[in-house]
Amino acid sequence: AKNGVKGQVIGERPLFDILFTDQPSKDYRDTLKADKAVATKLNKLLRERGLMKGESKYYVSLAHTQADIDLTIKAWDEALKLL
């Protein structure tokens, strides 16, 4: 919302994704209606900032350090501003 990007987080805390849509997602079919082009662009922007996010999920683990978390927050903030 801060950057004017319409989307919603789905999944559980350690395994989640973002759907670029302003419609609620109740089931798998709803997830297919999200804007895949925006998701692809976000993934590219994150890779350019040092994050290797999978094409369909985001994985967080206890192996991540505070520096990893800080890098992730900064990369997401920069990427979302460019969307």
C-alpha positions as CSV (number, residue, x, y, z in Angstrom):
1,A,0.0,0.0,0.0
2,K,2.9,2.4,0.8
3,N,4.1,2.2,-2.8
4,G,0.7,2.0,-4.5
5,V,1.1,-1.6,-5.4
6,K,-2.1,-3.7,-5.2
7,G,-1.4,-7.1,-3.7
8,Q,-1.9,-9.5,-0.9
9,V,0.2,-11.9,1.1
10,I,-0.9,-15.5,1.1
11,G,0.4,-18.5,2.9
12,E,2.0,-19.0,6.3
13,R,4.8,-17.0,7.9
14,P,7.8,-19.2,6.9
15,L,6.3,-20.0,3.4
16,F,4.4,-17.3,1.7
17,D,3.9,-15.4,-1.5
18,I,2.4,-12.2,-2.8
19,L,-0.4,-12.1,-5.3
20,F,-0.6,-8.9,-7.3
21,T,-4.4,-8.4,-7.3
22,D,-6.9,-6.3,-5.4
23,Q,-9.3,-9.3,-5.3
24,P,-9.5,-11.7,-2.4
25,S,-8.1,-15.1,-2.9
26,K,-10.2,-17.9,-1.5
27,D,-8.8,-20.8,-3.5
28,Y,-6.3,-21.9,-6.0
29,R,-8.3,-20.7,-9.0
30,D,-8.3,-17.2,-7.5
31,T,-4.5,-17.2,-7.3
32,L,-4.4,-17.8,-11.0
33,K,-6.1,-14.4,-11.6
34,A,-3.2,-12.4,-10.1
35,D,-1.0,-10.3,-12.3
36,K,1.9,-12.7,-13.3
37,A,3.8,-10.0,-15.2
38,V,4.1,-7.8,-12.1
39,A,5.3,-10.9,-10.1
40,T,7.9,-11.7,-12.7
41,K,9.1,-8.1,-12.7
42,L,9.3,-8.1,-8.9
43,N,11.4,-11.3,-8.9
44,K,13.8,-9.7,-11.4
45,L,14.1,-6.6,-9.3
46,L,14.8,-8.7,-6.2
47,R,17.4,-10.7,-8.0
48,E,19.1,-7.5,-9.1
49,R,19.3,-6.6,-5.4
50,G,20.8,-9.9,-4.3
51,L,17.7,-11.9,-3.3
52,M,17.1,-15.2,-4.9
53,K,13.3,-15.5,-4.5
54,G,11.6,-18.5,-6.2
55,E,9.1,-17.9,-8.8
56,S,6.1,-18.9,-6.7
57,K,7.0,-18.8,-3.0
58,Y,9.2,-17.0,-0.4
59,Y,11.0,-19.2,2.1
60,V,12.2,-17.9,5.5
61,S,14.2,-20.0,7.9
62,L,16.1,-19.8,11.1
63,A,19.4,-19.8,9.1
64,H,18.7,-16.2,8.1
65,T,20.7,-13.6,10.0
66,Q,19.7,-10.1,11.0
67,A,21.9,-8.9,8.0
68,D,19.9,-11.1,5.7
69,I,16.6,-9.7,7.1
70,D,17.9,-6.1,6.7
71,L,19.0,-6.8,3.1
72,T,15.6,-8.4,2.3
73,I,13.6,-5.5,3.7
74,K,15.8,-3.0,1.8
75,A,15.5,-5.0,-1.5
76,W,11.7,-5.3,-1.2
77,D,11.3,-1.6,-0.4
78,E,13.4,-0.6,-3.4
79,A,11.8,-3.1,-5.7
80,L,8.2,-2.1,-4.8
81,K,9.0,1.5,-5.4
82,L,10.0,0.6,-9.0
83,L,6.8,-1.4,-9.6
